[in-house]
Short mmCIF file of the C-alpha atoms (twelve columns), coordinates in Angstrom:
data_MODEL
# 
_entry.id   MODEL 
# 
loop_
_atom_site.group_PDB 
_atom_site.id 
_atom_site.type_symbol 
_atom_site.label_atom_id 
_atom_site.label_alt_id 
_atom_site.label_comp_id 
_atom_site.label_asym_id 
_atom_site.label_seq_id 
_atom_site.Cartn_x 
_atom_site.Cartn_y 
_atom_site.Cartn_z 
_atom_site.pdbx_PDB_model_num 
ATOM 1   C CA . UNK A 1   -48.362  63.618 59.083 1 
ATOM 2   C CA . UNK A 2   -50.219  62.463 56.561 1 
ATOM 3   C CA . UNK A 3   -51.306  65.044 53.542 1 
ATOM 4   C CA . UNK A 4   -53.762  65.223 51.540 1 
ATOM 5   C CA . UNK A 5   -55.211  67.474 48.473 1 
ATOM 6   C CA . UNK A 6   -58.977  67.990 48.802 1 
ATOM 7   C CA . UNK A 7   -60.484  69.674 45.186 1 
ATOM 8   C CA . UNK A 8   -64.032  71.173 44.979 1 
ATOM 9   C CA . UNK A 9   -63.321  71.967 49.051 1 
ATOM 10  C CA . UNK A 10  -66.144  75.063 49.062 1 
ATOM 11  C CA . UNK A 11  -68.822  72.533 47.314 1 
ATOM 12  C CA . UNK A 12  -71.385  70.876 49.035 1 
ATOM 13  C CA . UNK A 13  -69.557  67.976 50.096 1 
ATOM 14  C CA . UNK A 14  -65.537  69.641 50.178 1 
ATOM 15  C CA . UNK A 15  -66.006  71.811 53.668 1 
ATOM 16  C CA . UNK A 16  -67.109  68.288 55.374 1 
ATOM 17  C CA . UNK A 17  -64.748  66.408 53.638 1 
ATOM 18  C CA . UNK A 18  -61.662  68.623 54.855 1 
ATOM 19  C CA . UNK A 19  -63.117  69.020 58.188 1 
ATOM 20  C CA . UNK A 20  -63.431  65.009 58.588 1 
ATOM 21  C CA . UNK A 21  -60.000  64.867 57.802 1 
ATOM 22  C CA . UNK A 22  -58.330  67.173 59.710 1 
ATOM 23  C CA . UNK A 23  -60.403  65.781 62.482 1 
ATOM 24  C CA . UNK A 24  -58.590  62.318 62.025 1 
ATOM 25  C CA . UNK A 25  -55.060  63.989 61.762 1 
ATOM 26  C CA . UNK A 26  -54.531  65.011 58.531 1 
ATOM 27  C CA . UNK A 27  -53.055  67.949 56.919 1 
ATOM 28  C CA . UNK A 28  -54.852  69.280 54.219 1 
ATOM 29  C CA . UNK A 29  -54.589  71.132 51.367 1 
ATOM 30  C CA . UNK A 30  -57.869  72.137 49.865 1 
ATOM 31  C CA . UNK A 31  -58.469  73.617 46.603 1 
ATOM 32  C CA . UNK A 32  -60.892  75.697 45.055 1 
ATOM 33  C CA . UNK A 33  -61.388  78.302 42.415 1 
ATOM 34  C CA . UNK A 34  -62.374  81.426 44.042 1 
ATOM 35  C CA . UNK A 35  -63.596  81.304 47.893 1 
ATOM 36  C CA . UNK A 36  -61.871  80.802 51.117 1 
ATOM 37  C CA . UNK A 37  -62.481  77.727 53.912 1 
ATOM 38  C CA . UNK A 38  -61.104  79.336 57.143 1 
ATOM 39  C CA . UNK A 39  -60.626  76.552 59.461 1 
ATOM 40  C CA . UNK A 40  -58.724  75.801 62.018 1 
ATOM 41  C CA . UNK A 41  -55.659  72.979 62.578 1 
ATOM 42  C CA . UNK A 42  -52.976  71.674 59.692 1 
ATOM 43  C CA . UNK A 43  -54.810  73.689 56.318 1 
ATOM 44  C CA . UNK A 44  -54.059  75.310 53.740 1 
ATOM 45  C CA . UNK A 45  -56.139  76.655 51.212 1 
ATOM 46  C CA . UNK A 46  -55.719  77.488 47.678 1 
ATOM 47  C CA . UNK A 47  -57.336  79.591 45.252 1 
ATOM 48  C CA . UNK A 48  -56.911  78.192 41.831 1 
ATOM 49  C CA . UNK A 49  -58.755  77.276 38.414 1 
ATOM 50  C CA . UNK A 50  -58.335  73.701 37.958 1 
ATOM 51  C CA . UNK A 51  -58.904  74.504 34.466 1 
ATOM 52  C CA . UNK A 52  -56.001  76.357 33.792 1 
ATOM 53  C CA . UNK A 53  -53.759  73.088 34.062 1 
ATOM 54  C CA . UNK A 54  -50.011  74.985 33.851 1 
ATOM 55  C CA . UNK A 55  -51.480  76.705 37.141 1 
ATOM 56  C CA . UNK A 56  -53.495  73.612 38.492 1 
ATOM 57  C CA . UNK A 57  -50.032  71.674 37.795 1 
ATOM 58  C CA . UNK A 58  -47.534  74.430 39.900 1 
ATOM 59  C CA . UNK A 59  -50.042  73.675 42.463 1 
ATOM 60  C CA . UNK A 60  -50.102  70.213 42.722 1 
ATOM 61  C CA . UNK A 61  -46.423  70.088 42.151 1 
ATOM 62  C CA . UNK A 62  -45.683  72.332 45.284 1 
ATOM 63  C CA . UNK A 63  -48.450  70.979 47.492 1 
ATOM 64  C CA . UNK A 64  -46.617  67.105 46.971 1 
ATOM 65  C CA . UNK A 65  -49.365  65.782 48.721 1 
ATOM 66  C CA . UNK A 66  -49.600  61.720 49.221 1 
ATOM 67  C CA . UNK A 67  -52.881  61.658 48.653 1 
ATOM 68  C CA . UNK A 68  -55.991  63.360 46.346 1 
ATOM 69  C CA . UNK A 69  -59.467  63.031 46.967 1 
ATOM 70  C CA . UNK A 70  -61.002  64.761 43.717 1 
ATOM 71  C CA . UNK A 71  -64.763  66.114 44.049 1 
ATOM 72  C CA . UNK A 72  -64.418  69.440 41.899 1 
ATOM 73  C CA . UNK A 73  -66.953  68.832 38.624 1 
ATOM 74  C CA . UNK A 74  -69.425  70.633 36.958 1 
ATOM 75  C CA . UNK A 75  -72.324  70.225 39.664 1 
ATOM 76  C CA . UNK A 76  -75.000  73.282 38.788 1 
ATOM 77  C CA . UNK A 77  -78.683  72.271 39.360 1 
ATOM 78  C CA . UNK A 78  -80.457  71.722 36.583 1 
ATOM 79  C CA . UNK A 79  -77.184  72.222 34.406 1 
ATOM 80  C CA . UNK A 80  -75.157  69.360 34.668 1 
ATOM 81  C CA . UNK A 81  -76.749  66.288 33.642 1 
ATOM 82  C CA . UNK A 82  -76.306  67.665 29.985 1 
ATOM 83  C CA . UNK A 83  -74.363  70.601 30.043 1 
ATOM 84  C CA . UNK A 84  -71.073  70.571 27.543 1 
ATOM 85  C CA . UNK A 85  -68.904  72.089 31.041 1 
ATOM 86  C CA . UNK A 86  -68.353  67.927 31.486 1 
ATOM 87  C CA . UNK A 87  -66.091  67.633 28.583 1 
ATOM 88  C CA . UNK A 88  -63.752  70.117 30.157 1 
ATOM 89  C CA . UNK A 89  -64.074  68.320 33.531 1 
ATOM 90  C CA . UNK A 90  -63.259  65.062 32.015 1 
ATOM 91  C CA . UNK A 91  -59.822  66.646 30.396 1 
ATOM 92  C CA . UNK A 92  -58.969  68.346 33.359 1 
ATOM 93  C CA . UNK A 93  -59.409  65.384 35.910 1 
ATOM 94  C CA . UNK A 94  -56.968  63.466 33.804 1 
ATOM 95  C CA . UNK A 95  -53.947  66.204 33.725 1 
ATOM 96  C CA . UNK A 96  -54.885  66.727 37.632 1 
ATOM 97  C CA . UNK A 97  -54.228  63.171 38.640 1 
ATOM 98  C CA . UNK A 98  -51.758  62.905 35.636 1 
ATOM 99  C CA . UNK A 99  -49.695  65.880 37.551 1 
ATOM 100 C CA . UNK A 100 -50.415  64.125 41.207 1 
ATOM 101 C CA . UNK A 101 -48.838  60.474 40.155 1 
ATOM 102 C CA . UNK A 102 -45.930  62.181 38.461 1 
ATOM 103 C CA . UNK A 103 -45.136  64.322 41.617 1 
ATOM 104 C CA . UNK A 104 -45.116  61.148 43.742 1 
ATOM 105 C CA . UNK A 105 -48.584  60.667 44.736 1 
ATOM 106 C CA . UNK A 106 -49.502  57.442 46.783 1 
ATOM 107 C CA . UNK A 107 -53.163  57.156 46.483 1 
ATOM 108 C CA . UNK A 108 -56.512  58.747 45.106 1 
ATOM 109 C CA . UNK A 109 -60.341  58.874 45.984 1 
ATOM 110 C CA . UNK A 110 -62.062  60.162 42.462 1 
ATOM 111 C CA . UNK A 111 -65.725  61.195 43.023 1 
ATOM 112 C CA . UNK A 112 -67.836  59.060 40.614 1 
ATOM 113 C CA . UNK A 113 -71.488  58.717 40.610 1 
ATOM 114 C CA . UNK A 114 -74.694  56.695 41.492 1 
ATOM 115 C CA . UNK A 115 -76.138  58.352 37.815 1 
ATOM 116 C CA . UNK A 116 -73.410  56.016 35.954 1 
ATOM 117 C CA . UNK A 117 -75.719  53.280 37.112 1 
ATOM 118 C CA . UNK A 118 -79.139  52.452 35.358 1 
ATOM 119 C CA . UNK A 119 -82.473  52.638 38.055 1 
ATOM 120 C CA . UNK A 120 -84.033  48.764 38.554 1 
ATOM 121 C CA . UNK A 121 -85.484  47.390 41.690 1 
ATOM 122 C CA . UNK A 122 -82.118  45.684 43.214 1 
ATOM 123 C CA . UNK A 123 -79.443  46.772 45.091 1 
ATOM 124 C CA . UNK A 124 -76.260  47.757 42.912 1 
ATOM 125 C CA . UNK A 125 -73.103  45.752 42.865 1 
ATOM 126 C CA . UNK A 126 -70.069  48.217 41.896 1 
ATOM 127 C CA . UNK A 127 -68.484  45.236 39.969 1 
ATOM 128 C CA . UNK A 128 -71.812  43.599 38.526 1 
ATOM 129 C CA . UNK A 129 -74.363  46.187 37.843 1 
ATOM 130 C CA . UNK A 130 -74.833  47.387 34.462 1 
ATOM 131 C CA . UNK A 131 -72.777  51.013 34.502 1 
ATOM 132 C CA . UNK A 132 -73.353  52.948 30.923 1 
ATOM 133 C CA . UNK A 133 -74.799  56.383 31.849 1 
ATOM 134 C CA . UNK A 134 -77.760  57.747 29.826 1 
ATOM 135 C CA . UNK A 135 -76.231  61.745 30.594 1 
ATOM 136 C CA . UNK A 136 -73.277  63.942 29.365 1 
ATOM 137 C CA . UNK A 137 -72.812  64.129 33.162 1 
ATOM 138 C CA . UNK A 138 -72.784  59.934 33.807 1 
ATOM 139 C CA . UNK A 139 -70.970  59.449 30.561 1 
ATOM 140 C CA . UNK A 140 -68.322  61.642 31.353 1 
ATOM 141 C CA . UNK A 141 -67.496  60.556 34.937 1 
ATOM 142 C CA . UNK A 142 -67.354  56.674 33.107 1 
ATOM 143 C CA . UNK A 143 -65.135  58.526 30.411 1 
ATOM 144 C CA . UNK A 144 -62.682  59.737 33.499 1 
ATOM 145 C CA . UNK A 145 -63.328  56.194 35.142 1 
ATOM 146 C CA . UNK A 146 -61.453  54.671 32.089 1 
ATOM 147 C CA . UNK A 147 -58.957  57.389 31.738 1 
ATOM 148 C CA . UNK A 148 -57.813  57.433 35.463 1 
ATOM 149 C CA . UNK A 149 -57.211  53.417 35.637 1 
ATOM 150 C CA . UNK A 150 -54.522  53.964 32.671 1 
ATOM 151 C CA . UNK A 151 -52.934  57.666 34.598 1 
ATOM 152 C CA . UNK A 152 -52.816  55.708 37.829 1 
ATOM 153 C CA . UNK A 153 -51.426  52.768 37.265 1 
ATOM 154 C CA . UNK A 154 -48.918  53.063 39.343 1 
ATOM 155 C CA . UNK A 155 -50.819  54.266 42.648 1 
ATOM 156 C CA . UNK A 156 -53.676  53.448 44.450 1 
ATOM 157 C CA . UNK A 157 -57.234  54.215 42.961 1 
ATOM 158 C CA . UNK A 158 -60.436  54.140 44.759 1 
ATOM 159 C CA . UNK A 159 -63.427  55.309 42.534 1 
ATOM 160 C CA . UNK A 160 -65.960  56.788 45.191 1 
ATOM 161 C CA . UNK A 161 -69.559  56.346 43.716 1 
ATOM 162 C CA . UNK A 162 -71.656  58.347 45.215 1 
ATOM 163 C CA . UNK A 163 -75.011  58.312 46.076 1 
ATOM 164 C CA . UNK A 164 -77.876  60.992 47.088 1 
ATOM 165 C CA . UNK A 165 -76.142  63.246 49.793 1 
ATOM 166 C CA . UNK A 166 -78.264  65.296 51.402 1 
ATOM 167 C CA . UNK A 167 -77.524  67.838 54.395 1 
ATOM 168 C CA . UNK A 168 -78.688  71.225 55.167 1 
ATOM 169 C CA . UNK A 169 -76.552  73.344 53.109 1 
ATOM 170 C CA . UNK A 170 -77.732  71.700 50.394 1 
ATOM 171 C CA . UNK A 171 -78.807  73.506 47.361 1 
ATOM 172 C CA . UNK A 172 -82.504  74.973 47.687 1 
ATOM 173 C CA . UNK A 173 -83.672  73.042 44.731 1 
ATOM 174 C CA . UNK A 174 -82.713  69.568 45.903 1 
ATOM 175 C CA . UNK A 175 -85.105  67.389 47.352 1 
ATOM 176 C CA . UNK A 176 -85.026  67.482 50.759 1 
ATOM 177 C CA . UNK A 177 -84.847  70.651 51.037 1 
ATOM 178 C CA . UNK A 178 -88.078  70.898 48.637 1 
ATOM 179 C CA . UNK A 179 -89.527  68.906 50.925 1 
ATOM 180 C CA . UNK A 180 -88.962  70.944 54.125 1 
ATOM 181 C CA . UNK A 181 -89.642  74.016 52.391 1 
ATOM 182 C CA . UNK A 182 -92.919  72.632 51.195 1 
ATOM 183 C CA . UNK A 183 -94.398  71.200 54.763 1 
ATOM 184 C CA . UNK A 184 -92.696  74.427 56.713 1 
ATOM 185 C CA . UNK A 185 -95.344  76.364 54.344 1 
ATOM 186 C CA . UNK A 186 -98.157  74.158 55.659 1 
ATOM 187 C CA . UNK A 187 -98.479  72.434 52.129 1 
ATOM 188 C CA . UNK A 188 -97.902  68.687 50.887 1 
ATOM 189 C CA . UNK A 189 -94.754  68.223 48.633 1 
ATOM 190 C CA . UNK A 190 -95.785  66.706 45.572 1 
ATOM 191 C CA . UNK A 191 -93.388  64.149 43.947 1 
ATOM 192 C CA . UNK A 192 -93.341  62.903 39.950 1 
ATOM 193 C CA . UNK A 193 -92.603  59.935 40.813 1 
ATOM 194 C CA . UNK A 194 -93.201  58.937 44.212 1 
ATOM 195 C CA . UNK A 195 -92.308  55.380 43.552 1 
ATOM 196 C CA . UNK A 196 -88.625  55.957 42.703 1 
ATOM 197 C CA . UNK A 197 -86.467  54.965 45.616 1 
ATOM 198 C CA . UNK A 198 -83.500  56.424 46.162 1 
ATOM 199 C CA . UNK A 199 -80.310  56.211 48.147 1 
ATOM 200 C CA . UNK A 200 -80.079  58.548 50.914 1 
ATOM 201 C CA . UNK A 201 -77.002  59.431 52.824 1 
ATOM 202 C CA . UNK A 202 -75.758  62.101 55.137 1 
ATOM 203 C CA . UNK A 203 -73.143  64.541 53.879 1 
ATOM 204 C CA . UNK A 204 -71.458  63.862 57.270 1 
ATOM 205 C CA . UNK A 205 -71.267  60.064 56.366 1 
ATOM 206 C CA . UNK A 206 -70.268  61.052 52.601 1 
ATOM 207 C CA . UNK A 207 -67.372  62.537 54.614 1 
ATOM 208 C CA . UNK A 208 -66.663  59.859 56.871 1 
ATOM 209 C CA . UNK A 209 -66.280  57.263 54.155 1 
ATOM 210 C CA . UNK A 210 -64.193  59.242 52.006 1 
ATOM 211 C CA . UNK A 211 -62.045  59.095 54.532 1 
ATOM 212 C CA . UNK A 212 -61.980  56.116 55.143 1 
ATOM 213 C CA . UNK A 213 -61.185  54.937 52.034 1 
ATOM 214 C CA . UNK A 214 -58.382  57.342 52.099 1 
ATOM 215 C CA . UNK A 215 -57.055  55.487 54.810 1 
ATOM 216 C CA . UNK A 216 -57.789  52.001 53.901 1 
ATOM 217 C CA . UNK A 217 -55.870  49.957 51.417 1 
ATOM 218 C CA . UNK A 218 -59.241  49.130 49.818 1 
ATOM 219 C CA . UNK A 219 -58.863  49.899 45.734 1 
ATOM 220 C CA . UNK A 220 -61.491  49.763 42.937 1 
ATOM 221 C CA . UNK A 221 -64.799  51.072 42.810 1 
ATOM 222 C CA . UNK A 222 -67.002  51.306 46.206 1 
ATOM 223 C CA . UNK A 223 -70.528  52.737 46.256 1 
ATOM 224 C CA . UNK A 224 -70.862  55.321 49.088 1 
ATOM 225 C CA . UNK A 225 -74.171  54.876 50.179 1 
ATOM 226 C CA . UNK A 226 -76.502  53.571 52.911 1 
ATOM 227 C CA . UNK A 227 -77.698  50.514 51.408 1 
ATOM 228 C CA . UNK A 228 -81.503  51.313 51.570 1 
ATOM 229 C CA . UNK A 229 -83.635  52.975 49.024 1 
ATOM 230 C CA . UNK A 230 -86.115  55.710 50.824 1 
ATOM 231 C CA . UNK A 231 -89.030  56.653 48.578 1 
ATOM 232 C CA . UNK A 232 -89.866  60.156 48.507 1 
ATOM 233 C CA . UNK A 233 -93.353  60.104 50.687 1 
ATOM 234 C CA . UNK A 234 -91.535  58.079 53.558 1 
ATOM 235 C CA . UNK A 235 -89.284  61.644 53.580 1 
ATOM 236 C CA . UNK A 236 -91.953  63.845 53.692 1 
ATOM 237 C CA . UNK A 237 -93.681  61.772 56.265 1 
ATOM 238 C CA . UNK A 238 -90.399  61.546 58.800 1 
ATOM 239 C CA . UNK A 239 -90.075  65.347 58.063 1 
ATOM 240 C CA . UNK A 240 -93.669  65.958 59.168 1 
ATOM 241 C CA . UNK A 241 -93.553  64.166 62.552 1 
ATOM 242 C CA . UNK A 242 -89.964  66.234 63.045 1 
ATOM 243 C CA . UNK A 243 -91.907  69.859 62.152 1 
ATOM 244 C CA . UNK A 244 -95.100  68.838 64.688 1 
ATOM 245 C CA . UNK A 245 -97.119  69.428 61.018 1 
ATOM 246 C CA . UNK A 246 -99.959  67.145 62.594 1 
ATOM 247 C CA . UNK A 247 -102.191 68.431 60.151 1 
ATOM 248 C CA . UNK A 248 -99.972  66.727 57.519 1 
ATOM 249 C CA . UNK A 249 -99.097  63.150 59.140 1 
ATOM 250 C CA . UNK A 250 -102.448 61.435 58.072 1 
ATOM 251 C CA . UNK A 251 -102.271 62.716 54.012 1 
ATOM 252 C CA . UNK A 252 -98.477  61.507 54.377 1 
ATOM 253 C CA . UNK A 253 -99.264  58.493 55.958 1 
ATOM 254 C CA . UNK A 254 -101.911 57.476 53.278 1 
ATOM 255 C CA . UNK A 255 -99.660  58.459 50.548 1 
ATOM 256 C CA . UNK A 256 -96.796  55.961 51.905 1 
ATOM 257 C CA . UNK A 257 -99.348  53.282 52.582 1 
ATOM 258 C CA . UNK A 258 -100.640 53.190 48.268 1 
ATOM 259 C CA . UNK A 259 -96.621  53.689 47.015 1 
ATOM 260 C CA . UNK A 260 -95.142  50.745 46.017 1 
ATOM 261 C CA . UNK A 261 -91.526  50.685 45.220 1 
ATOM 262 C CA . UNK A 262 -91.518  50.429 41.389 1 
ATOM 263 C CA . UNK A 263 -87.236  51.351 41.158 1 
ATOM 264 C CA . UNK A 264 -84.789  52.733 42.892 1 
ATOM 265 C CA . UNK A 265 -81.274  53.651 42.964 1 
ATOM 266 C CA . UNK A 266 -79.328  52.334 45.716 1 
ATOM 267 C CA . UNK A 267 -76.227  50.325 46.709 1 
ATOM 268 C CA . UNK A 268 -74.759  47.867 48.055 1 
ATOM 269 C CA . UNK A 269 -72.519  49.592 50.608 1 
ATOM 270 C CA . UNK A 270 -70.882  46.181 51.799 1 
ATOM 271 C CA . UNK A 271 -67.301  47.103 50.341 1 
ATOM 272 C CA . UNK A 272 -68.073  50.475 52.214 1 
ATOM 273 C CA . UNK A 273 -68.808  48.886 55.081 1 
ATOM 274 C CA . UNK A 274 -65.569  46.587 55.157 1 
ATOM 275 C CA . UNK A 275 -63.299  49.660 56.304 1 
ATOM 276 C CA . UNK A 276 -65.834  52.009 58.225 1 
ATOM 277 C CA . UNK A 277 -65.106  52.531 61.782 1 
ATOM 278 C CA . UNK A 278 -66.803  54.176 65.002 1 
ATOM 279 C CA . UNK A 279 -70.371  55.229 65.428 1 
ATOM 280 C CA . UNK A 280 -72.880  53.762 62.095 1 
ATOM 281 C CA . UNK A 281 -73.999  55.848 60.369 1 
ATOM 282 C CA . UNK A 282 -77.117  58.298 60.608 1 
ATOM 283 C CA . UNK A 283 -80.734  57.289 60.258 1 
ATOM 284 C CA . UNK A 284 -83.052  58.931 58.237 1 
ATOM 285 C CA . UNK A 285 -84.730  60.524 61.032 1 
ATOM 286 C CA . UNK A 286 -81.253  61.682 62.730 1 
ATOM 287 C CA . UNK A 287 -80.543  62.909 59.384 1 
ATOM 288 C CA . UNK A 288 -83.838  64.834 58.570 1 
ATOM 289 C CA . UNK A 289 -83.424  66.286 62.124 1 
ATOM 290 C CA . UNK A 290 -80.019  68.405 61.175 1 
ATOM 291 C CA . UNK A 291 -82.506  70.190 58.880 1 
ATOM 292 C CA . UNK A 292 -83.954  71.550 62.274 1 
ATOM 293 C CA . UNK A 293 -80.367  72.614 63.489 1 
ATOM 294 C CA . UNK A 294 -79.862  75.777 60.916 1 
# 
């Protein structure tokens, strides 16, 4: 049986991430600082600071895993675009998959992200599109980029861009969720910039496609994403006609019919889409409606 190490596993993302993979036959061994996952089938979890790298190495030494999908970073709303908590993550990323390769890991999935891109009106090309990062938070993921092509030379390296998950059990101040919490009060979300597109996809998917680039032989960078930009009023408006907010539907509509795409963030998924397998994946509207599931 395969075996992987999944960090960040009580995040956002981790609990779908280990679920997906224990679903496709994998054992797992998920890490995290403090809380539990309790779930069923071939896991383990681990309570550990990643930070404290003799502990974080006895781990990774005794797990002797064949595989490492790495999502733990500084991700606090609001905090982490500029917050000095990415220097650390940058120095402990490197002596994590520096421990993994010398304990006779195979292969790696790094979480990188869609903010190491700049916004413009195109799709992004992981190999062609400008990637410099205007943030502490972009910079530093770019910083690990370079650092983790010299660690793993030796293995395989995937570096997972991602876009704009969304899901549920999202935090409260993400967008989405603004939006629902907005319309479910009878009011109309308001948006800075309602001409920004941006690149939705599904936690569930995020899951999926880590994954499957697990699994694949596929190396490099690959932008996990859907391959469509969404602009912020055609949310609110799907998210209307899902609530019954009739009231709502015409001010929406109107909105979406004067906002012109004028950027966006989004990817070309097409190396994503060269090892995904089974069902596509979700629609906007089959997304927005697991919002009504909780």
């Amino acid at each position: 049986m395969r075996r992987c190490l999944v960090t960040g596993a009580t995040g956002f993302i981790g609990p779908h991430v280990v679920r997906r993979m224990l679903d496709c036959g994998w054992e797992v061994i998920s890490l995290s600082r403090h809380e539990e996952l309790p779930l069923a089938g071939a896991h383990r979890h681990i309570a550990v600071d990643l930070h404290d790298i003799p502990s974080m190495e006895m781990v990774i030494k005794e797990a002797a895993a064949s595989h490492l999908i790495h999502l733990a970073w500084e991700a606090t709303p609001g905090k982490f675009w500029h917050s000095t908590e990415n220097f650390h993550w940058v120095s402990t990323s490197a002596y994590l998959l520096d421990a993994f390769v010398k304990t006779g890991g195979k292969r790696a999935v790094l979480a990188g992200s869609c903010a190491e891109y700049q916004w413009q009106p195109d799709a992004l090309v992981e190999d062609r599109s400008t990637a410099e990062g205007d943030s502490l938070y972009a910079a530093s993921k770019l910083a690990f980029r370079r650092l983790a092509h010299t660690i793993g030379q030796e293995i395989d390296l995937v570096w997972a861009r991602l876009f704009f998950p969304y899901g549920p059990d999202e935090d409260a101040s993400k967008l989405t969720s603004y939006i629902f919490r907005e319309l479910c009060a009878d009011r109309l979300p308001t948006f800075q910039t309602p001409g920004n597109g941006i690149d939705l996809i599904h936690v569930t998917d995020v899951a999926r496609a880590l994954e499957r680039l697990a699994v694949s032989d596929l190396t490099g960078t690959v932008n996990i994403s859907s391959g469509r930009a969404v602009l912020p009023p055609e949310i609110a408006l799907e998210a209307a006609k899902l609530l019954g907010k009739e009231a709502l539907v015409p001010p929406l509509t109107e909105l979406v019919e004067e906002t012109s795409l004028s950027t966006a963030l989004y990817g070309d998924n097409r190396r994503l889409m060269s090892v995904w397998e089974g069902a596509p994946m979700l629609s906007l509207v089959d997304g927005l409606k697991s919002y009504l599931k909780v």
